[in-house]
Each structure stands twice: as C-alpha cells, then as structure tokens.
PDB file of C-alpha atoms in Angstrom:
ATOM      1  CA  MET A 126      -0.506  45.865  16.074  1.00  0.00           C
ATOM      2  CA  ASN A 127      -2.370  48.179  13.808  1.00  0.00           C
ATOM      3  CA  TRP A 128      -4.717  50.977  14.827  1.00  0.00           C
ATOM      4  CA  LEU A 129      -8.158  49.319  14.067  1.00  0.00           C
ATOM      5  CA  THR A 130      -6.735  45.705  15.910  1.00  0.00           C
ATOM      6  CA  LYS A 131      -6.025  48.044  18.418  1.00  0.00           C
ATOM      7  CA  LEU A 132      -9.729  49.465  18.891  1.00  0.00           C
ATOM      8  CA  ARG A 133     -11.021  45.813  18.553  1.00  0.00           C
ATOM      9  CA  LYS A 134      -9.579  44.848  21.450  1.00  0.00           C
ATOM     10  CA  LEU A 135     -10.000  48.012  23.605  1.00  0.00           C
ATOM     11  CA  MET A 136     -13.944  47.723  22.317  1.00  0.00           C
ATOM     12  CA  GLY A 137     -14.244  44.356  22.302  1.00  0.00           C
ATOM     13  CA  ILE A 138     -16.989  45.085  19.459  1.00  0.00           C
ATOM     14  CA  LYS A 139     -16.152  43.624  15.765  1.00  0.00           C
ATOM     15  CA  LEU A 140     -16.013  47.183  13.274  1.00  0.00           C
ATOM     16  CA  SER A 141     -16.915  47.330  10.470  1.00  0.00           C
ATOM     17  CA  LEU A 142     -14.957  48.883   7.799  1.00  0.00           C
ATOM     18  CA  THR A 143     -17.623  49.656   4.748  1.00  0.00           C
ATOM     19  CA  LEU A 144     -19.130  51.967   7.250  1.00  0.00           C
ATOM     20  CA  ILE A 145     -16.201  54.163   9.385  1.00  0.00           C
ATOM     21  CA  CYS A 146     -13.938  57.067   8.106  1.00  0.00           C
ATOM     22  CA  VAL A 147     -11.629  58.210  11.038  1.00  0.00           C
ATOM     23  CA  GLY A 148      -9.962  61.412  10.382  1.00  0.00           C
ATOM     24  CA  LEU A 149      -7.442  61.023   8.502  1.00  0.00           C
ATOM     25  CA  VAL A 150      -6.823  57.231   8.484  1.00  0.00           C
ATOM     26  CA  VAL A 151      -8.649  55.139   6.474  1.00  0.00           C
ATOM     27  CA  GLY A 152      -8.265  57.134   3.068  1.00  0.00           C
ATOM     28  CA  ALA A 153     -10.431  54.615   1.068  1.00  0.00           C
ATOM     29  CA  CYS A 154     -13.271  56.035   2.746  1.00  0.00           C
ATOM     30  CA  THR A 155     -12.939  59.186   1.704  1.00  0.00           C
ATOM     31  CA  PRO A 156     -15.255  60.837  -1.715  1.00  0.00           C
ATOM     32  CA  ALA A 157     -14.019  61.228  -4.653  1.00  0.00           C
ATOM     33  CA  ASN A 158     -14.751  65.184  -4.198  1.00  0.00           C
ATOM     34  CA  PRO A 159     -14.768  65.412  -0.165  1.00  0.00           C
ATOM     35  CA  PRO A 160     -16.201  68.335   2.358  1.00  0.00           C
ATOM     36  CA  MET A 161     -12.779  69.711   3.800  1.00  0.00           C
ATOM     37  CA  GLN A 162     -12.256  68.015   6.508  1.00  0.00           C
ATOM     38  CA  GLU A 163     -10.553  69.287  10.104  1.00  0.00           C
ATOM     39  CA  ILE A 164      -9.556  66.813  12.728  1.00  0.00           C
ATOM     40  CA  ASN A 165      -8.862  68.092  16.076  1.00  0.00           C
ATOM     41  CA  GLY A 166      -6.337  65.972  16.973  1.00  0.00           C
ATOM     42  CA  ILE A 167      -7.447  64.245  20.085  1.00  0.00           C
ATOM     43  CA  SER A 168     -10.589  61.734  19.592  1.00  0.00           C
ATOM     44  CA  MET A 169     -12.137  60.080  16.988  1.00  0.00           C
ATOM     45  CA  ILE A 170     -15.768  58.777  16.472  1.00  0.00           C
ATOM     46  CA  VAL A 171     -16.344  54.698  15.385  1.00  0.00           C
ATOM     47  CA  ALA A 172     -19.270  53.335  14.443  1.00  0.00           C
ATOM     48  CA  THR A 173     -20.753  49.769  15.225  1.00  0.00           C
ATOM     49  CA  THR A 174     -23.314  49.889  13.400  1.00  0.00           C
ATOM     50  CA  SER A 175     -23.524  48.165   9.909  1.00  0.00           C
ATOM     51  CA  ASP A 176     -27.181  48.585   8.980  1.00  0.00           C
ATOM     52  CA  VAL A 177     -27.934  52.373   8.031  1.00  0.00           C
ATOM     53  CA  THR A 178     -30.771  52.784   5.835  1.00  0.00           C
ATOM     54  CA  VAL A 179     -33.026  56.026   4.928  1.00  0.00           C
ATOM     55  CA  GLY A 180     -35.103  56.762   7.914  1.00  0.00           C
ATOM     56  CA  GLN A 181     -34.956  56.038  11.380  1.00  0.00           C
ATOM     57  CA  ASN A 182     -31.865  54.495  12.612  1.00  0.00           C
ATOM     58  CA  ARG A 183     -30.317  53.478  16.215  1.00  0.00           C
ATOM     59  CA  ILE A 184     -26.408  54.064  16.099  1.00  0.00           C
ATOM     60  CA  GLY A 185     -23.956  52.417  18.070  1.00  0.00           C
ATOM     61  CA  PHE A 186     -20.583  53.825  18.371  1.00  0.00           C
ATOM     62  CA  SER A 187     -17.412  54.954  20.683  1.00  0.00           C
ATOM     63  CA  LEU A 188     -15.435  57.748  21.133  1.00  0.00           C
ATOM     64  CA  PHE A 189     -11.226  56.783  21.256  1.00  0.00           C
ATOM     65  CA  ASN A 190      -8.598  59.315  21.151  1.00  0.00           C
ATOM     66  CA  PHE A 191      -5.838  58.921  19.073  1.00  0.00           C
ATOM     67  CA  GLU A 192      -3.424  56.388  21.349  1.00  0.00           C
ATOM     68  CA  GLY A 193      -6.644  53.970  21.300  1.00  0.00           C
ATOM     69  CA  GLU A 194      -8.132  54.896  24.924  1.00  0.00           C
ATOM     70  CA  ALA A 195     -11.785  55.083  24.936  1.00  0.00           C
ATOM     71  CA  ILE A 196     -13.614  58.114  25.952  1.00  0.00           C
ATOM     72  CA  VAL A 197     -16.532  57.987  28.328  1.00  0.00           C
ATOM     73  CA  ALA A 198     -18.176  61.549  28.863  1.00  0.00           C
ATOM     74  CA  LYS A 199     -21.245  62.045  30.499  1.00  0.00           C
ATOM     75  CA  GLU A 200     -23.240  64.279  27.682  1.00  0.00           C
ATOM     76  CA  VAL A 201     -22.425  63.711  24.026  1.00  0.00           C
ATOM     77  CA  THR A 202     -24.627  65.240  21.296  1.00  0.00           C
ATOM     78  CA  VAL A 203     -24.589  64.010  17.766  1.00  0.00           C
ATOM     79  CA  GLU A 204     -25.881  65.972  14.413  1.00  0.00           C
ATOM     80  CA  ALA A 205     -26.187  64.032  11.353  1.00  0.00           C
ATOM     81  CA  ILE A 206     -24.544  66.490   8.791  1.00  0.00           C
ATOM     82  CA  PHE A 207     -25.391  65.590   4.773  1.00  0.00           C
ATOM     83  CA  TYR A 208     -23.302  66.916   2.413  1.00  0.00           C
ATOM     84  CA  PRO A 209     -24.853  67.319  -1.194  1.00  0.00           C
ATOM     85  CA  PRO A 210     -22.720  66.135  -4.153  1.00  0.00           C
ATOM     86  CA  ASN A 211     -19.182  68.771  -4.897  1.00  0.00           C
ATOM     87  CA  GLU A 212     -20.229  70.652  -1.630  1.00  0.00           C
ATOM     88  CA  GLN A 213     -17.817  71.658   0.898  1.00  0.00           C
ATOM     89  CA  GLU A 214     -20.962  73.494   3.171  1.00  0.00           C
ATOM     90  CA  GLY A 215     -22.970  70.638   5.159  1.00  0.00           C
ATOM     91  CA  ILE A 216     -26.702  70.792   6.348  1.00  0.00           C
ATOM     92  CA  ILE A 217     -27.574  69.735   9.855  1.00  0.00           C
ATOM     93  CA  LYS A 218     -30.511  67.232   9.324  1.00  0.00           C
ATOM     94  CA  ASP A 219     -30.531  65.931  12.582  1.00  0.00           C
ATOM     95  CA  SER A 220     -29.550  65.638  16.364  1.00  0.00           C
ATOM     96  CA  ALA A 221     -29.999  63.818  19.313  1.00  0.00           C
ATOM     97  CA  PRO A 222     -28.638  63.213  22.493  1.00  0.00           C
ATOM     98  CA  ALA A 223     -26.254  59.924  23.239  1.00  0.00           C
ATOM     99  CA  TYR A 224     -26.556  57.740  26.300  1.00  0.00           C
ATOM    100  CA  TRP A 225     -23.240  55.344  27.065  1.00  0.00           C
ATOM    101  CA  MET A 226     -24.893  51.676  27.779  1.00  0.00           C
ATOM    102  CA  SER A 227     -22.111  49.692  29.247  1.00  0.00           C
ATOM    103  CA  ILE A 228     -21.258  45.859  28.384  1.00  0.00           C
ATOM    104  CA  PRO A 229     -20.916  43.032  30.629  1.00  0.00           C
ATOM    105  CA  GLY A 230     -17.480  41.576  30.613  1.00  0.00           C
ATOM    106  CA  GLY A 231     -15.136  44.461  32.166  1.00  0.00           C
ATOM    107  CA  ALA A 232     -14.881  47.967  33.386  1.00  0.00           C
ATOM    108  CA  GLY A 233     -15.516  50.553  30.918  1.00  0.00           C
ATOM    109  CA  LYS A 234     -16.655  48.641  28.039  1.00  0.00           C
ATOM    110  CA  GLY A 235     -19.450  49.718  26.294  1.00  0.00           C
ATOM    111  CA  LEU A 236     -20.959  51.814  23.732  1.00  0.00           C
ATOM    112  CA  TYR A 237     -22.971  55.158  22.881  1.00  0.00           C
ATOM    113  CA  ILE A 238     -26.679  54.925  21.214  1.00  0.00           C
ATOM    114  CA  THR A 239     -28.183  57.443  20.002  1.00  0.00           C
ATOM    115  CA  ASN A 240     -31.190  58.066  17.613  1.00  0.00           C
ATOM    116  CA  LEU A 241     -31.181  59.829  14.015  1.00  0.00           C
ATOM    117  CA  GLN A 242     -32.673  60.009  10.808  1.00  0.00           C
ATOM    118  CA  PHE A 243     -31.405  60.316   7.623  1.00  0.00           C
ATOM    119  CA  ASP A 244     -33.748  61.323   4.571  1.00  0.00           C
ATOM    120  CA  VAL A 245     -31.794  60.806   1.646  1.00  0.00           C
ATOM    121  CA  SER A 246     -29.114  58.040   1.287  1.00  0.00           C
ATOM    122  CA  GLY A 247     -24.899  58.216  -0.035  1.00  0.00           C
ATOM    123  CA  SER A 248     -22.225  57.144   0.609  1.00  0.00           C
ATOM    124  CA  GLY A 249     -19.404  59.737  -1.037  1.00  0.00           C
ATOM    125  CA  THR A 250     -18.939  57.197  -4.085  1.00  0.00           C
ATOM    126  CA  GLN A 251     -19.431  58.208  -7.862  1.00  0.00           C
ATOM    127  CA  GLN A 252     -22.271  55.904  -7.805  1.00  0.00           C
ATOM    128  CA  ASN A 253     -23.972  57.962  -5.062  1.00  0.00           C
ATOM    129  CA  PRO A 254     -21.630  61.305  -4.350  1.00  0.00           C
ATOM    130  CA  ASN A 255     -24.165  62.216  -1.191  1.00  0.00           C
ATOM    131  CA  TYR A 256     -22.198  61.985   1.533  1.00  0.00           C
ATOM    132  CA  TRP A 257     -23.022  61.463   5.580  1.00  0.00           C
ATOM    133  CA  GLU A 258     -21.392  62.260   8.624  1.00  0.00           C
ATOM    134  CA  LEU A 259     -21.690  61.964  12.381  1.00  0.00           C
ATOM    135  CA  VAL A 260     -19.959  64.751  14.643  1.00  0.00           C
ATOM    136  CA  ALA A 261     -20.154  63.852  18.473  1.00  0.00           C
ATOM    137  CA  SER A 262     -20.335  66.704  20.358  1.00  0.00           C
ATOM    138  CA  PHE A 263     -18.640  66.096  23.957  1.00  0.00           C
ATOM    139  CA  THR A 264     -16.755  67.173  27.307  1.00  0.00           C
ATOM    140  CA  TYR A 265     -14.413  65.481  28.285  1.00  0.00           C
ATOM    141  CA  GLU A 266     -11.582  66.518  31.301  1.00  0.00           C
ATOM    142  CA  GLU A 267     -13.169  69.835  31.332  1.00  0.00           C
ATOM    143  CA  GLU A 268     -12.552  70.230  27.577  1.00  0.00           C
ATOM    144  CA  ASN A 269     -14.604  71.191  24.487  1.00  0.00           C
ATOM    145  CA  LEU A 270     -14.622  68.322  22.070  1.00  0.00           C
ATOM    146  CA  TRP A 271     -16.039  67.089  18.626  1.00  0.00           C
ATOM    147  CA  SER A 272     -15.233  63.955  16.688  1.00  0.00           C
ATOM    148  CA  LYS A 273     -16.922  62.927  13.170  1.00  0.00           C
ATOM    149  CA  ALA A 274     -16.929  60.460  10.780  1.00  0.00           C
ATOM    150  CA  ALA A 275     -18.177  59.555   7.360  1.00  0.00           C
ATOM    151  CA  ILE A 276     -21.067  56.962   7.603  1.00  0.00           C
ATOM    152  CA  VAL A 277     -22.807  55.452   4.773  1.00  0.00           C
ATOM    153  CA  VAL A 278     -26.456  55.470   4.425  1.00  0.00           C
ATOM    154  CA  ALA A 279     -28.152  52.728   2.061  1.00  0.00           C
ATOM    155  CA  ASP A 280     -31.535  52.737   0.426  1.00  0.00           C
ATOM    156  CA  GLU A 281     -32.277  49.642   1.462  1.00  0.00           C
ATOM    157  CA  SER A 282     -31.337  46.850   4.375  1.00  0.00           C
ATOM    158  CA  PRO A 283     -29.748  43.488   3.652  1.00  0.00           C
ATOM    159  CA  VAL A 284     -31.058  43.332   6.786  1.00  0.00           C
ATOM    160  CA  VAL A 285     -34.801  42.411   6.960  1.00  0.00           C
ATOM    161  CA  ALA A 286     -36.738  45.530   7.795  1.00  0.00           C
ATOM    162  CA  ILE A 287     -39.076  46.989  10.498  1.00  0.00           C
ATOM    163  CA  GLY A 288     -42.216  45.823   9.416  1.00  0.00           C
ATOM    164  CA  ASN A 289     -41.552  43.727   6.775  1.00  0.00           C
ATOM    165  CA  GLU A 290     -42.317  39.323   7.295  1.00  0.00           C
ATOM    166  CA  VAL A 291     -39.654  37.751   8.199  1.00  0.00           C
ATOM    167  CA  PRO A 292     -38.032  34.634   6.737  1.00  0.00           C
ATOM    168  CA  LYS A 293     -39.626  31.495   7.098  1.00  0.00           C
ATOM    169  CA  SER A 294     -35.582  29.760   8.291  1.00  0.00           C
ATOM    170  CA  LEU A 295     -35.264  26.283   9.503  1.00  0.00           C
ATOM    171  CA  THR A 296     -33.426  26.047  11.990  1.00  0.00           C
ATOM    172  CA  LEU A 297     -32.047  23.083  14.579  1.00  0.00           C
ATOM    173  CA  THR A 298     -33.874  22.338  17.795  1.00  0.00           C
ATOM    174  CA  GLY A 299     -33.158  19.532  20.441  1.00  0.00           C
ATOM    175  CA  ASP A 300     -33.537  18.743  24.401  1.00  0.00           C
ATOM    176  CA  THR A 301     -30.408  16.510  25.129  1.00  0.00           C
ATOM    177  CA  LEU A 302     -27.060  17.791  25.969  1.00  0.00           C
ATOM    178  CA  ALA A 303     -25.487  15.936  23.105  1.00  0.00           C
ATOM    179  CA  GLU A 304     -28.131  17.332  20.597  1.00  0.00           C
ATOM    180  CA  LEU A 305     -27.788  21.036  22.043  1.00  0.00           C
ATOM    181  CA  GLU A 306     -23.933  20.639  22.041  1.00  0.00           C
ATOM    182  CA  ARG A 307     -24.125  19.861  18.325  1.00  0.00           C
ATOM    183  CA  ILE A 308     -26.166  23.478  17.471  1.00  0.00           C
ATOM    184  CA  SER A 309     -24.941  25.904  19.676  1.00  0.00           C
ATOM    185  CA  THR A 310     -21.836  26.943  21.096  1.00  0.00           C
ATOM    186  CA  ASP A 311     -23.078  28.548  24.782  1.00  0.00           C
ATOM    187  CA  ILE A 312     -21.389  25.994  27.388  1.00  0.00           C
ATOM    188  CA  ASN A 313     -24.330  26.176  29.480  1.00  0.00           C
ATOM    189  CA  PRO A 314     -27.496  26.220  26.826  1.00  0.00           C
ATOM    190  CA  ASP A 315     -30.941  26.755  28.122  1.00  0.00           C
ATOM    191  CA  PRO A 316     -33.009  24.400  26.290  1.00  0.00           C
ATOM    192  CA  ASP A 317     -35.888  26.496  26.652  1.00  0.00           C
ATOM    193  CA  LEU A 318     -34.354  28.772  23.728  1.00  0.00           C
ATOM    194  CA  TYR A 319     -34.106  25.123  21.615  1.00  0.00           C
ATOM    195  CA  GLN A 320     -37.425  24.050  21.312  1.00  0.00           C
ATOM    196  CA  VAL A 321     -39.182  25.547  18.357  1.00  0.00           C
ATOM    197  CA  SER A 322     -37.281  26.489  14.799  1.00  0.00           C
ATOM    198  CA  ILE A 323     -37.759  29.905  13.539  1.00  0.00           C
ATOM    199  CA  ASP A 324     -39.897  28.450  10.619  1.00  0.00           C
ATOM    200  CA  GLU A 325     -42.645  26.987  13.001  1.00  0.00           C
ATOM    201  CA  ALA A 326     -42.809  29.754  15.714  1.00  0.00           C
ATOM    202  CA  VAL A 327     -43.420  32.382  12.974  1.00  0.00           C
ATOM    203  CA  ILE A 328     -46.378  31.044  11.742  1.00  0.00           C
ATOM    204  CA  ASN A 329     -47.910  29.617  15.224  1.00  0.00           C
ATOM    205  CA  GLY A 330     -49.659  33.212  16.130  1.00  0.00           C
ATOM    206  CA  LYS A 331     -47.479  34.183  18.947  1.00  0.00           C
ATOM    207  CA  PRO A 332     -44.652  36.821  18.896  1.00  0.00           C
ATOM    208  CA  THR A 333     -41.027  35.334  18.828  1.00  0.00           C
ATOM    209  CA  VAL A 334     -37.558  36.682  19.757  1.00  0.00           C
ATOM    210  CA  ILE A 335     -34.555  35.307  17.748  1.00  0.00           C
ATOM    211  CA  VAL A 336     -31.155  35.950  18.895  1.00  0.00           C
ATOM    212  CA  PHE A 337     -28.564  35.354  16.368  1.00  0.00           C
ATOM    213  CA  ALA A 338     -25.007  34.548  18.217  1.00  0.00           C
ATOM    214  CA  THR A 339     -22.052  32.367  18.616  1.00  0.00           C
ATOM    215  CA  PRO A 340     -21.384  32.575  22.685  1.00  0.00           C
ATOM    216  CA  ALA A 341     -17.942  30.970  22.794  1.00  0.00           C
ATOM    217  CA  LEU A 342     -16.624  32.401  19.202  1.00  0.00           C
ATOM    218  CA  CYS A 343     -18.206  35.550  19.194  1.00  0.00           C
ATOM    219  CA  VAL A 344     -15.282  38.806  18.146  1.00  0.00           C
ATOM    220  CA  SER A 345     -17.503  41.114  19.587  1.00  0.00           C
ATOM    221  CA  GLN A 346     -16.973  39.743  23.040  1.00  0.00           C
ATOM    222  CA  VAL A 347     -20.823  39.994  23.854  1.00  0.00           C
ATOM    223  CA  CYS A 348     -22.807  37.118  22.362  1.00  0.00           C
ATOM    224  CA  GLY A 349     -23.058  35.141  25.785  1.00  0.00           C
ATOM    225  CA  PRO A 350     -24.357  37.784  27.874  1.00  0.00           C
ATOM    226  CA  ILE A 351     -26.794  38.854  24.974  1.00  0.00           C
ATOM    227  CA  VAL A 352     -28.022  35.151  24.903  1.00  0.00           C
ATOM    228  CA  ASP A 353     -28.093  35.459  28.853  1.00  0.00           C
ATOM    229  CA  MET A 354     -30.219  38.162  28.520  1.00  0.00           C
ATOM    230  CA  VAL A 355     -32.689  36.816  26.743  1.00  0.00           C
ATOM    231  CA  SER A 356     -33.244  33.639  28.585  1.00  0.00           C
ATOM    232  CA  ASN A 357     -33.538  35.728  32.113  1.00  0.00           C
ATOM    233  CA  ILE A 358     -36.400  38.059  29.790  1.00  0.00           C
ATOM    234  CA  LYS A 359     -38.016  34.837  28.764  1.00  0.00           C
ATOM    235  CA  MET A 360     -38.613  33.619  32.104  1.00  0.00           C
ATOM    236  CA  LYS A 361     -40.736  37.170  32.726  1.00  0.00           C
ATOM    237  CA  TYR A 362     -43.269  35.793  30.072  1.00  0.00           C
ATOM    238  CA  GLU A 363     -43.564  32.251  30.205  1.00  0.00           C
ATOM    239  CA  LYS A 364     -44.988  30.510  27.220  1.00  0.00           C
ATOM    240  CA  ARG A 365     -46.870  33.426  25.928  1.00  0.00           C
ATOM    241  CA  LEU A 366     -44.136  34.073  23.295  1.00  0.00           C
ATOM    242  CA  ASP A 367     -41.244  31.669  21.654  1.00  0.00           C
ATOM    243  CA  PHE A 368     -37.540  32.598  22.153  1.00  0.00           C
ATOM    244  CA  ILE A 369     -34.965  31.028  19.838  1.00  0.00           C
ATOM    245  CA  HIS A 370     -30.922  31.264  19.793  1.00  0.00           C
ATOM    246  CA  VAL A 371     -29.965  30.435  16.258  1.00  0.00           C
ATOM    247  CA  GLU A 372     -25.820  29.430  16.753  1.00  0.00           C
ATOM    248  CA  VAL A 373     -24.178  31.169  13.615  1.00  0.00           C
ATOM    249  CA  PHE A 374     -21.949  28.856  12.502  1.00  0.00           C
ATOM    250  CA  GLU A 375     -22.548  25.071  11.688  1.00  0.00           C
ATOM    251  CA  ASN A 376     -21.185  22.059  13.449  1.00  0.00           C
ATOM    252  CA  PRO A 377     -20.322  24.329  16.411  1.00  0.00           C
ATOM    253  CA  LYS A 378     -18.987  21.924  17.986  1.00  0.00           C
ATOM    254  CA  ALA A 379     -16.117  21.211  15.969  1.00  0.00           C
ATOM    255  CA  LEU A 380     -15.492  24.573  15.654  1.00  0.00           C
ATOM    256  CA  LEU A 381     -14.835  24.913  19.209  1.00  0.00           C
ATOM    257  CA  SER A 382     -11.315  22.877  18.639  1.00  0.00           C
ATOM    258  CA  GLN A 383     -10.911  23.888  15.314  1.00  0.00           C
ATOM    259  CA  GLY A 384     -11.476  28.142  15.209  1.00  0.00           C
ATOM    260  CA  ARG A 385     -14.089  30.250  14.174  1.00  0.00           C
ATOM    261  CA  PHE A 386     -12.037  31.087  10.776  1.00  0.00           C
ATOM    262  CA  SER A 387     -12.723  27.312   9.953  1.00  0.00           C
ATOM    263  CA  GLY A 388     -16.401  27.290   9.761  1.00  0.00           C
ATOM    264  CA  GLN A 389     -19.763  27.906   7.813  1.00  0.00           C
ATOM    265  CA  GLN A 390     -22.500  29.974   8.618  1.00  0.00           C
ATOM    266  CA  VAL A 391     -25.775  28.539   9.171  1.00  0.00           C
ATOM    267  CA  GLU A 392     -28.593  28.977   6.230  1.00  0.00           C
ATOM    268  CA  ALA A 393     -30.661  31.177   8.120  1.00  0.00           C
ATOM    269  CA  VAL A 394     -27.896  34.487   9.020  1.00  0.00           C
ATOM    270  CA  LYS A 395     -27.856  34.395   4.799  1.00  0.00           C
ATOM    271  CA  GLU A 396     -31.417  34.536   5.202  1.00  0.00           C
ATOM    272  CA  TRP A 397     -31.813  37.209   7.058  1.00  0.00           C
ATOM    273  CA  GLY A 398     -28.660  39.275   5.437  1.00  0.00           C
ATOM    274  CA  LEU A 399     -26.261  39.151   8.514  1.00  0.00           C
ATOM    275  CA  VAL A 400     -23.292  40.825   8.625  1.00  0.00           C
ATOM    276  CA  THR A 401     -22.181  41.324  12.314  1.00  0.00           C
ATOM    277  CA  GLU A 402     -23.166  39.442  15.495  1.00  0.00           C
ATOM    278  CA  PRO A 403     -25.040  39.184  17.413  1.00  0.00           C
ATOM    279  CA  TRP A 404     -28.548  40.164  16.502  1.00  0.00           C
ATOM    280  CA  VAL A 405     -31.569  40.144  18.305  1.00  0.00           C
ATOM    281  CA  PHE A 406     -35.690  40.829  16.166  1.00  0.00           C
ATOM    282  CA  VAL A 407     -38.227  40.848  17.907  1.00  0.00           C
ATOM    283  CA  VAL A 408     -41.377  39.194  15.542  1.00  0.00           C
ATOM    284  CA  ASP A 409     -44.599  39.835  16.221  1.00  0.00           C
ATOM    285  CA  ARG A 410     -47.921  37.580  16.231  1.00  0.00           C
ATOM    286  CA  ASN A 411     -48.500  37.947  12.502  1.00  0.00           C
ATOM    287  CA  GLY A 412     -44.572  37.040  11.353  1.00  0.00           C
ATOM    288  CA  LEU A 413     -43.812  41.068  10.918  1.00  0.00           C
ATOM    289  CA  LEU A 414     -40.503  41.801  12.078  1.00  0.00           C
ATOM    290  CA  SER A 415     -41.374  44.683  14.934  1.00  0.00           C
ATOM    291  CA  ALA A 416     -37.446  45.632  16.416  1.00  0.00           C
ATOM    292  CA  LYS A 417     -34.198  44.865  15.734  1.00  0.00           C
ATOM    293  CA  PHE A 418     -31.105  45.404  17.467  1.00  0.00           C
ATOM    294  CA  GLU A 419     -27.481  45.131  16.483  1.00  0.00           C
ATOM    295  CA  ILE A 420     -24.123  43.987  18.573  1.00  0.00           C
ATOM    296  CA  PHE A 421     -25.937  44.756  21.957  1.00  0.00           C
ATOM    297  CA  ALA A 422     -29.071  46.116  23.631  1.00  0.00           C
ATOM    298  CA  THR A 423     -30.740  46.748  27.484  1.00  0.00           C
ATOM    299  CA  GLU A 424     -32.762  44.835  29.080  1.00  0.00           C
ATOM    300  CA  ALA A 425     -35.523  47.504  28.921  1.00  0.00           C
ATOM    301  CA  GLU A 426     -35.114  47.504  25.347  1.00  0.00           C
ATOM    302  CA  ILE A 427     -35.469  44.231  24.359  1.00  0.00           C
ATOM    303  CA  ILE A 428     -38.796  44.417  26.985  1.00  0.00           C
ATOM    304  CA  SER A 429     -39.984  47.273  25.670  1.00  0.00           C
ATOM    305  CA  ALA A 430     -40.632  45.569  22.283  1.00  0.00           C
ATOM    306  CA  ILE A 431     -41.487  42.731  23.388  1.00  0.00           C
ATOM    307  CA  GLU A 432     -44.717  44.460  25.478  1.00  0.00           C
ATOM    308  CA  ALA A 433     -45.520  46.279  22.026  1.00  0.00           C
ATOM    309  CA  VAL A 434     -46.210  42.898  20.767  1.00  0.00           C
ATOM    310  CA  VAL A 435     -47.461  41.127  23.497  1.00  0.00           C
ATOM    311  CA  ASN A 436     -50.186  43.787  24.302  1.00  0.00           C
TER     312      ASN A 436
END
C-alpha cells in the first residue's frame, strides 16, 4: 500500500494530487526553481481543498506523521507564504488560526479548517512560476512542530464563483421509492430533496441549498452524512427555501451493483465545474451563488450561510 492510499484510508478524504506537495515525497509538484526546503522529519500537511483562487479561501487540511498517523493538535496556526519567481526567501502574506472539524464516521476523523487570503495566482510552473506554501505551526506531545506543503492558487476557479449566476442545470426529480432509486444512491432518501430541479429552483424567487453527493459510492465517506445534515437543516426552514440533492452519477441503481468506476457523471456536475465530492452550495433568491463548501461543513456553517440569504 503506497503512502497516498494509506492516507486516503486513514482520512476518509479524497485527495487532489494537483493541489498538494508533501515534503520530498511528491517530486512532480516541485517547481523548476523551488525555494530551499527544510523538512522537520516528523509531520506533513495534506490539503484537502481543490478550489483555491485569488482572494479569500476556506482551506481544509490534515496533519500526519510520516507513519501515516493523524495528528490532532489543540492549537494550529497557518501561514500563506509567497515566493516570487527564483526567490529563496518567502513573504508571509496571511496568517490565521485553524480549527478542528470532526467528520461523522469514526473517532479521530476530521480535518482542520482555516481562512486565508491569496493576492496573486501561482503554481510553481514555467507557465506561472509564482509559488505558494502553506506552513502549519502547532504543539503536539509537548513539541513545537511545523509542516508545510505547496499549494496551487488559480486566477479563476472552474467551480461556480461566489456572486456569479449559477448554472440552470436540469436535474432529476421524483416522489415514489422506485423513482428515487433511479436518481439517488441514498439508501434512505428524503423525498423533499428531489421535488424541484435546479433550473426551476434558481428562478422561482426563493433561496436554494444544493448538495452534490453520492452517498453510497462516495470516496470521501462523508457524502451520506452531509446529505443527512442538509435534510435535517431543511426542517428548520419549512418552505422558505428549496433544498436539492443532486446524485453525482447517472443510473445509480445499476451502479450500486457495478461500482462507481463504471458510472458516468451527470451533466450538472460538469456544468458546475466539480472535480471532487461532496459540495454544498447556497444560492440567493436571485440565482446568485452566496456560499460554497467543499468536502464537508458544519451545521453551523451551513445555517449561517442560509441566514445570509433568507433575511
């Protein structure tokens, strides 16, 4: 079992190889003229966010030792460090605390969340030699430690941007158990999440909460919990919003016996620019994106985003 497979199993999170560099392990991520690297030999940081662009970003990450064991520290501070082309000295552009967010499904599963500002794009490539690093500082077992990883910052995201009009995607609806089995892998689907298509919801004058997830086939193992969370939140708002679950794959009933790798993604996934799962989007009453959450969010985060569009 290679190190990435082991981390996936330990984290229960889908990792993006385009996003992370871990010390000296992923040599393909190293830019042509990288700043000098120092590895503390104890820990490494793995970013779980694929959607990082110029501006304010919600960044998810986990910490591991080099045996693949998760590190859960009480206090973690993260710095966004920028290296101009061919420069060995980085510039601290932003710094923020990170908080631990537990993920349903087992003790110790979770990730850290922080919010960082990036003022310029960078990928450490010949096309864009600007280079960004995340550096996490923390205390663990009475030792002061740090970990760092390269991170790609894009000018624009393939995912719908906050403030933009969302795609008017045609998504499947249903009422009966037979209909829901054909449009969702959720073993206990909430019919209320399949009553209206996105194309109808975003023009009817009500805010909308949309969750893209594949509960029974999810790599990250959090699709089911996030769909359940959205369903529970729905009950707090009666008919003031539309709540929609979009299954990631076509023909989910057949996929449950065949496995996810035989499936085709639904068109809405492509229209929204998604390369990971799950995602939660909050759309205002004018059809503009107000908030988005990749992989996982707390109930408080989603409710806060909803309150911003219902009041």
